[in-house]
Short mmCIF file of C-alpha atoms in Angstrom, two decimals:
data_model
loop_
_atom_site.label_atom_id
_atom_site.label_comp_id
_atom_site.label_asym_id
_atom_site.label_seq_id
_atom_site.Cartn_x
_atom_site.Cartn_y
_atom_site.Cartn_z
CA MET A 1 102.39 99.19 106.56
CA GLN A 2 104.36 100.99 103.86
CA LEU A 3 101.87 99.87 101.21
CA ALA A 4 98.70 99.47 103.30
CA ALA A 5 98.72 102.97 104.83
CA PRO A 6 98.50 105.02 101.59
CA VAL A 7 96.06 102.57 100.00
CA ALA A 8 93.81 102.64 103.06
CA ALA A 9 93.93 106.44 103.07
CA SER A 10 93.03 106.44 99.38
CA ALA A 11 90.01 104.22 100.01
CA ALA A 12 88.87 106.32 102.97
CA THR A 13 89.04 109.54 101.01
CA TYR A 14 87.20 107.84 98.16
CA VAL A 15 84.15 107.68 100.42
CA ALA A 16 84.60 111.32 101.41
CA GLY A 17 84.86 112.35 97.78
CA ARG A 18 81.80 110.35 96.90
CA ALA A 19 79.82 111.98 99.72
CA THR A 20 80.91 115.41 98.53
CA ALA A 21 79.85 114.69 94.98
CA ALA A 22 76.48 113.33 96.09
CA SER A 23 75.81 116.42 98.20
CA ARG A 24 76.74 118.67 95.31
CA ILE A 25 74.47 116.84 92.90
CA PHE A 26 71.45 117.00 95.23
CA SER A 27 72.12 120.69 96.01
CA GLN A 28 72.35 120.40 99.76
CA PRO A 29 72.03 123.92 101.24
CA TRP A 30 75.10 123.61 103.51
CA LEU A 31 77.40 122.81 100.59
CA PRO A 32 79.03 125.86 98.95
CA ARG A 33 78.28 126.04 95.27
CA ASN A 34 81.88 126.70 94.38
CA GLY A 35 83.43 123.29 93.67
CA ARG A 36 86.95 124.51 94.28
CA GLU A 37 86.03 125.80 97.75
CA VAL A 38 84.49 122.42 98.61
CA MET A 39 87.50 120.56 97.37
CA ARG A 40 89.95 122.78 99.29
CA ARG A 41 88.01 122.49 102.54
CA HIS A 42 87.61 118.73 102.43
CA LEU A 43 91.06 117.87 101.10
CA ALA A 44 92.74 120.10 103.66
CA VAL A 45 90.94 118.38 106.54
CA LEU A 46 91.51 114.88 105.13
CA MET A 47 95.19 115.45 104.40
CA VAL A 48 95.92 116.91 107.83
CA LEU A 49 94.08 114.17 109.73
CA LEU A 50 95.19 111.13 107.73
CA THR A 51 98.77 112.21 107.12
CA GLY A 52 99.06 113.25 110.77
CA ALA A 53 97.82 109.84 111.86
CA TYR A 54 100.32 108.19 109.51
CA CYS A 55 103.20 110.17 111.03
CA VAL A 56 102.06 109.54 114.61
CA GLY A 57 101.74 105.82 113.93
CA LEU A 58 105.25 105.61 112.49
CA ALA A 59 106.86 107.80 115.15
CA PRO A 60 107.56 104.98 117.70
CA LEU A 61 109.20 102.84 115.00
CA VAL A 62 111.33 105.74 113.77
CA ILE A 63 112.37 106.71 117.29
CA SER A 64 113.27 103.15 118.28
CA THR A 65 115.25 102.71 115.06
CA ILE A 66 117.22 105.90 115.67
CA ALA A 67 117.87 104.95 119.29
CA GLY A 68 119.09 101.45 118.43
CA ALA A 69 121.13 102.28 115.32
CA GLU A 70 124.88 101.85 115.64
CA HIS A 71 125.57 104.34 112.88
CA GLY A 72 123.82 106.92 110.72
CA ALA A 73 121.00 109.41 111.04
CA PRO A 74 117.50 109.85 109.59
CA TYR A 75 117.47 110.64 105.86
CA LEU A 76 114.89 113.41 105.96
CA LEU A 77 114.41 113.72 102.20
CA SER A 78 113.66 110.01 101.94
CA MET A 79 111.22 110.23 104.87
CA LEU A 80 109.51 113.15 103.15
CA THR A 81 108.69 110.97 100.12
CA GLY A 82 106.54 108.79 102.40
CA VAL A 83 104.54 111.80 103.52
CA ALA A 84 104.25 113.02 99.91
CA GLY A 85 103.02 109.58 98.88
CA MET A 86 100.30 109.73 101.53
CA LEU A 87 99.17 113.13 100.28
CA ALA A 88 99.06 111.83 96.72
CA ALA A 89 97.06 108.76 97.77
CA ILE A 90 94.55 110.93 99.63
CA ALA A 91 94.09 113.23 96.65
CA VAL A 92 93.67 110.33 94.23
CA GLY A 93 91.13 108.59 96.47
CA TYR A 94 89.13 111.77 96.90
CA THR A 95 89.06 112.39 93.14
CA ALA A 96 88.00 108.81 92.45
CA GLY A 97 85.11 109.26 94.88
CA VAL A 98 84.03 112.52 93.23
CA LEU A 99 84.04 110.98 89.76
CA SER A 100 82.40 107.64 90.62
CA GLY A 101 78.70 106.94 90.72
CA THR A 102 78.42 105.05 94.00
CA ALA A 103 80.29 104.59 97.27
CA TRP A 104 79.91 100.83 96.89
CA LEU A 105 82.95 100.95 94.61
CA ALA A 106 85.19 101.92 97.56
CA PRO A 107 86.27 98.37 98.51
CA ILE A 108 86.84 97.53 94.84
CA THR A 109 88.95 100.65 94.49
CA PHE A 110 90.92 99.66 97.59
CA ALA A 111 91.65 96.18 96.21
CA CYS A 112 92.55 97.43 92.73
CA VAL A 113 94.86 100.19 93.99
CA PHE A 114 96.51 97.84 96.47
CA ALA A 115 97.12 95.21 93.77
CA GLY A 116 98.13 97.79 91.18
CA ILE A 117 100.76 99.45 93.38
CA GLY A 118 102.07 96.10 94.55
CA ILE A 119 102.44 94.76 91.01
CA ALA A 120 103.98 97.99 89.75
CA ALA A 121 106.48 98.09 92.61
CA HIS A 122 107.63 94.52 92.04
CA GLU A 123 107.06 93.65 88.39
CA VAL A 124 107.29 96.79 86.22
CA ARG A 125 110.90 97.83 85.92
CA GLY A 126 111.27 101.57 86.31
CA LEU A 127 107.69 102.26 87.39
CA GLU A 128 108.50 101.65 91.04
CA ALA A 129 110.63 104.80 90.91
CA ALA A 130 107.38 106.79 90.78
CA ILE A 131 105.94 104.97 93.79
CA PRO A 132 107.25 105.89 97.23
CA VAL A 133 106.62 102.28 98.26
CA SER A 134 109.54 100.34 96.89
CA GLY A 135 109.53 96.62 96.22
CA SER A 136 113.30 96.67 96.67
CA THR A 137 115.02 97.00 100.00
CA GLY A 138 118.31 98.78 100.45
CA THR A 139 121.01 97.36 102.69
CA LEU A 140 123.48 98.98 105.05
CA GLY A 141 125.89 101.16 103.12
CA MET A 142 123.33 102.05 100.45
CA VAL A 143 121.21 105.19 100.11
CA GLU A 144 118.46 106.37 97.79
CA PRO A 145 119.92 108.72 95.14
CA TYR A 146 119.11 112.39 95.54
CA SER A 147 117.80 112.60 91.97
CA LEU A 148 115.34 109.76 92.60
CA LEU A 149 113.97 111.40 95.74
CA VAL A 150 113.53 114.74 93.97
CA TYR A 151 111.69 112.97 91.14
CA ARG A 152 109.36 111.20 93.59
CA LEU A 153 108.53 114.43 95.38
CA ALA A 154 107.86 116.18 92.06
CA ALA A 155 105.71 113.28 90.83
CA CYS A 156 103.64 113.30 94.03
CA ALA A 157 103.18 117.08 93.76
CA ILE A 158 101.95 116.71 90.18
CA ILE A 159 99.56 113.92 91.22
CA VAL A 160 98.12 116.04 94.02
CA GLY A 161 97.75 119.06 91.75
CA ALA A 162 96.13 117.08 88.94
CA ALA A 163 93.74 115.30 91.33
CA ALA A 164 92.72 118.61 92.91
CA TRP A 165 92.09 120.14 89.50
CA PHE A 166 89.90 117.27 88.31
CA SER A 167 87.96 117.22 91.60
CA ALA A 168 87.27 120.94 91.45
CA ARG A 169 86.17 120.75 87.81
CA ALA A 170 83.83 117.84 88.54
CA LEU A 171 82.26 119.55 91.56
CA ARG A 172 81.47 122.67 89.53
CA ARG A 173 79.44 120.66 87.02
CA SER A 174 76.07 119.00 87.29
CA ARG A 175 77.45 116.13 85.20
CA ARG A 176 80.82 114.75 86.19
CA TRP A 177 81.69 113.10 82.90
CA LYS A 178 82.08 115.51 79.98
CA VAL A 179 84.53 116.06 77.19
CA PRO A 180 87.69 117.28 78.95
CA SER A 181 88.84 120.82 78.35
CA PRO A 182 92.23 121.52 76.72
CA THR A 183 93.64 122.38 80.14
CA SER A 184 92.39 119.13 81.67
CA SER A 185 93.77 117.19 78.72
CA ALA A 186 97.17 118.85 79.06
CA ILE A 187 97.27 118.12 82.79
CA ALA A 188 96.39 114.47 82.15
CA VAL A 189 99.17 114.17 79.55
CA ILE A 190 101.71 115.72 81.91
CA LEU A 191 100.60 113.40 84.70
CA ILE A 192 100.90 110.25 82.58
CA ALA A 193 104.24 111.34 81.12
CA THR A 194 105.62 112.02 84.60
CA ILE A 195 104.64 108.59 85.91
CA LEU A 196 105.91 106.74 82.82
CA LEU A 197 109.15 108.72 82.55
CA PRO A 198 111.30 106.26 84.54
CA VAL A 199 109.97 103.27 82.57
CA SER A 200 111.93 104.31 79.46
CA ASN A 201 115.11 104.86 81.47
CA PRO A 202 114.85 103.00 84.81
CA PRO A 203 116.92 104.77 87.45
CA ALA A 204 118.98 103.08 90.14
CA LEU A 205 116.87 102.79 93.28
CA PHE A 206 119.90 102.65 95.55
CA ALA A 207 123.50 103.82 95.43
CA LYS A 208 126.52 103.26 97.63
CA GLU A 209 127.31 105.72 100.37
CA GLY A 210 129.90 108.20 99.26
CA ASP A 211 132.26 107.44 102.15
CA LEU A 212 131.84 104.00 103.68
CA PRO A 213 132.74 104.09 107.40
CA ALA A 214 134.45 100.90 108.52
CA SER A 215 135.22 99.25 111.84
CA CYS A 216 138.21 96.89 111.64
CA THR A 217 140.46 94.65 113.69
CA THR A 218 143.34 92.31 112.88
CA ALA A 219 144.09 88.91 114.37
CA SER A 220 146.70 86.32 113.30
CA GLY A 221 147.40 88.18 110.09
CA VAL A 222 143.75 88.34 109.00
CA GLU A 223 141.97 91.69 108.79
CA TYR A 224 138.30 91.78 109.78
CA CYS A 225 136.18 94.75 108.71
CA VAL A 226 132.49 95.60 108.89
CA HIS A 227 130.46 98.69 108.18
CA ALA A 228 130.34 101.01 111.20
CA GLY A 229 126.66 100.17 111.54
CA GLN A 230 127.63 96.51 112.13
CA ALA A 231 130.40 97.15 114.66
CA SER A 232 128.71 94.98 117.27
CA GLN A 233 129.10 91.96 114.92
CA LEU A 234 132.85 92.35 114.40
CA ASP A 235 134.05 90.25 117.35
CA LEU A 236 131.66 87.39 116.53
CA MET A 237 132.78 87.38 112.90
CA ARG A 238 136.44 87.29 113.98
CA ASP A 239 135.97 84.54 116.59
CA THR A 240 134.00 82.35 114.18
CA THR A 241 136.71 82.64 111.55
CA ARG A 242 139.49 81.85 114.03
CA LYS A 243 137.70 78.65 115.12
CA LEU A 244 137.45 77.48 111.52
CA LEU A 245 141.10 78.29 110.86
CA ALA A 246 142.03 76.25 113.92
CA VAL A 247 140.02 73.13 113.07
CA SER A 248 140.93 73.22 109.36
CA GLY A 249 144.69 73.34 109.88
CA VAL A 250 144.77 75.38 106.68
CA GLN A 251 146.39 78.80 106.55
CA PRO A 252 145.91 79.68 102.88
CA GLN A 253 147.95 82.63 101.76
CA GLU A 254 145.01 84.05 99.84
CA LEU A 255 142.89 84.52 103.00
CA ARG A 256 143.93 87.93 104.23
CA ARG A 257 140.67 89.76 104.77
CA VAL A 258 137.19 88.84 106.03
CA TRP A 259 134.88 91.75 105.26
CA SER A 260 131.18 92.52 105.34
CA VAL A 261 129.59 92.91 101.92
CA ALA A 262 128.37 96.33 103.07
CA LEU A 263 131.91 97.51 102.30
CA ALA A 264 131.95 96.11 98.76
CA ASP A 265 131.21 98.16 95.67
CA ASP A 266 129.35 95.17 94.26
CA ALA A 267 128.34 92.94 97.14
CA GLY A 268 129.04 89.31 96.41
CA ALA A 269 130.96 90.02 93.20
CA GLY A 270 134.34 89.75 94.84
CA ASP A 271 135.28 93.41 94.53
CA SER A 272 137.01 95.22 97.34
CA ALA A 273 135.79 98.46 98.83
CA ASP A 274 138.04 100.44 96.49
CA GLY A 275 136.67 98.68 93.42
CA ASN A 276 139.67 96.39 92.77
CA VAL A 277 139.22 92.65 92.30
CA ASP A 278 140.69 90.98 95.36
CA SER A 279 140.50 87.21 95.74
CA SER A 280 142.12 87.36 99.18
CA THR A 281 138.91 88.71 100.72
CA VAL A 282 136.03 86.57 101.98
CA TRP A 283 132.78 88.53 101.86
CA ILE A 284 130.23 87.96 104.62
CA GLY A 285 126.55 88.79 104.09
CA LEU A 286 125.60 90.46 107.37
CA TYR A 287 121.96 91.24 106.64
CA PRO A 288 119.11 91.86 109.09
CA GLY A 289 117.67 88.55 110.20
CA ASN A 290 120.81 86.57 109.35
CA ASP A 291 122.90 84.92 112.04
CA THR A 292 126.40 86.42 111.92
CA ALA A 293 128.18 83.29 113.14
CA THR A 294 126.39 81.05 110.65
CA GLU A 295 126.92 83.37 107.67
CA THR A 296 130.59 83.79 108.56
CA ALA A 297 131.11 80.06 109.07
CA PHE A 298 129.57 79.14 105.73
CA ALA A 299 131.56 81.69 103.74
CA VAL A 300 134.91 81.05 105.41
CA ALA A 301 134.51 77.26 105.36
CA GLN A 302 133.75 77.41 101.65
CA ARG A 303 137.07 79.19 101.07
CA LEU A 304 139.14 77.00 103.43
CA SER A 305 137.69 73.72 102.14
CA GLY A 306 138.68 74.40 98.54
CA LEU A 307 135.11 74.51 97.24
CA GLU A 308 135.75 77.94 95.73
CA ALA A 309 138.86 76.60 93.97
CA CYS A 310 136.67 73.82 92.55
CA GLY A 311 134.13 76.35 91.31
CA ALA A 312 131.45 74.59 93.34
CA VAL A 313 128.92 75.61 95.97
CA PRO A 314 127.96 73.68 99.11
CA SER A 315 125.34 71.01 98.52
CA GLY A 316 123.81 68.53 100.90
CA THR A 317 123.20 66.01 98.09
CA VAL A 318 126.85 65.06 97.41
CA THR A 319 127.65 61.53 98.52
CA ASP A 320 130.68 60.70 96.33
CA PHE A 321 133.74 62.07 98.12
CA ARG A 322 136.36 60.47 95.87
CA ASN A 323 136.98 63.43 93.54
CA GLY A 324 138.12 67.01 94.10
CA VAL A 325 134.66 68.52 94.46
CA GLY A 326 133.35 65.70 96.65
CA ALA A 327 136.42 65.74 98.88
CA ALA A 328 136.17 69.52 99.29
CA GLN A 329 132.49 69.10 100.15
CA ALA A 330 133.33 66.52 102.80
CA PHE A 331 136.03 68.73 104.31
CA TYR A 332 133.62 71.67 104.30
CA ILE A 333 131.00 69.72 106.24
CA ALA A 334 133.59 68.34 108.65
CA MET A 335 134.92 71.84 109.43
CA LEU A 336 131.46 73.17 110.22
CA ARG A 337 130.70 70.23 112.49
CA SER A 338 134.05 70.43 114.28
CA ALA A 339 133.68 74.19 114.81
CA GLY A 340 130.32 73.64 116.49
CA HIS A 341 127.94 74.77 113.74
CA PRO A 342 124.77 72.89 112.78
CA ASP A 343 124.76 70.77 109.67
CA GLN A 344 122.17 73.07 108.07
CA GLY A 345 120.87 70.28 105.85
CA TYR A 346 124.18 68.47 105.31
CA ALA A 347 122.96 65.29 106.99
CA VAL A 348 125.47 63.01 105.28
CA GLU A 349 128.29 60.81 106.49
CA THR A 350 131.79 61.87 105.49
CA PRO A 351 135.21 60.18 105.73
CA PHE A 352 136.15 62.75 108.40
CA ASP A 353 133.43 61.90 110.91
CA HIS A 354 135.71 59.70 113.02
CA LEU A 355 138.44 62.35 113.36
CA SER A 356 138.85 64.61 116.34
CA SER A 357 139.32 68.36 115.88
CA ASP A 358 143.08 68.05 116.24
CA GLU A 359 143.24 65.16 113.79
CA LEU A 360 141.13 67.09 111.28
CA ALA A 361 143.47 70.09 111.60
CA SER A 362 146.51 67.84 111.13
CA TRP A 363 144.98 66.32 107.98
CA GLY A 364 144.18 69.78 106.60
CA ALA A 365 147.74 71.01 107.19
CA ARG A 366 149.20 68.00 105.34
CA HIS A 367 146.93 68.45 102.33
CA ALA A 368 146.85 72.25 102.17
CA GLU A 369 148.29 72.40 98.66
CA ALA A 370 145.84 69.86 97.22
CA ILE A 371 142.96 71.68 98.93
CA ARG A 372 143.97 75.01 97.37
CA ASN A 373 144.17 73.42 93.92
CA CYS A 374 141.03 71.26 94.14
CA ALA A 375 143.27 68.24 93.65
CA LEU A 376 142.08 65.99 96.47
CA ASN A 377 141.23 62.40 95.51
CA GLU A 378 140.22 59.11 97.06
CA THR A 379 143.74 58.28 98.27
CA ASP A 380 143.85 61.49 100.30
CA MET A 381 140.81 60.61 102.38
CA PRO A 382 141.54 59.57 106.00
#
């Protein structure tokens, strides 16, 4: 809807602009001869109706999001960029209709604008800063920078102003295509420069919250923390970790914190919330659509199994469990199975399959040092 709404509005106003231009050309008696008056009347009506419909359509989603959010409040400046983008799309569509020769180009314009914005938002680095329809999605704990939002609002205002100017000029003439005046040329240069400005120096689309609010608890010497907006996931993250600690039999000294990546300065890079490298923390990716228990189990099991010490990542294709990496992989799979988590693609037999949960924990406790150092071998297998 984020992309379709402004593009659809642009196509709709294209038809309105085309109808206005046709009426002007054929000198309909009801049409005022002043092109600027025509443009103001039509654009005002179109912007109020279409932008109002856009806001009404989004209202239930916004209200339900606010009601269900565990933390935070609406970011009004960011919401305003969506409205400004709609106004810009309406003005551009109207101008395109005024300048074109036939309304049959409306569907082509719709397809081209839709594809153009989509490609620009995803493929052209920096250009998506000028489009209030981002191809990137922020996560909890991140906000759109104030400078970016101000730029987007200014860019949309310039687009609306330029489109209105060109529409008014075209409606005052019997021929729409003429050599542009110095003023029109200057406006076009300013418009292009404004849109291309972020391409030369792409800005950051998201930044960390200034003060990250955390919800924490401690159990058995391990600290569990999530962003305040994920507080409902804290108990599940803690319980999942405690099950894995129990079935692994491993109590590695380096596992002191299990935190959500929403509290990291560089999510997934291993940095703590204060920016210091901290290998004692396991980072959990609690993103919308992800299962908290599964994400927690995978990340914690990777640490407890020794896969991180081996510099390896889980893989369902490993079948040789006689070396350090293979043994860690087998222990990783066995922990997940024993803790009650699906194989998630690890449909392989391991040397641990015949062990009970208690036996697996006993084996892990005896080989804790070798696990931490990725030193397991064939003789260590049960």
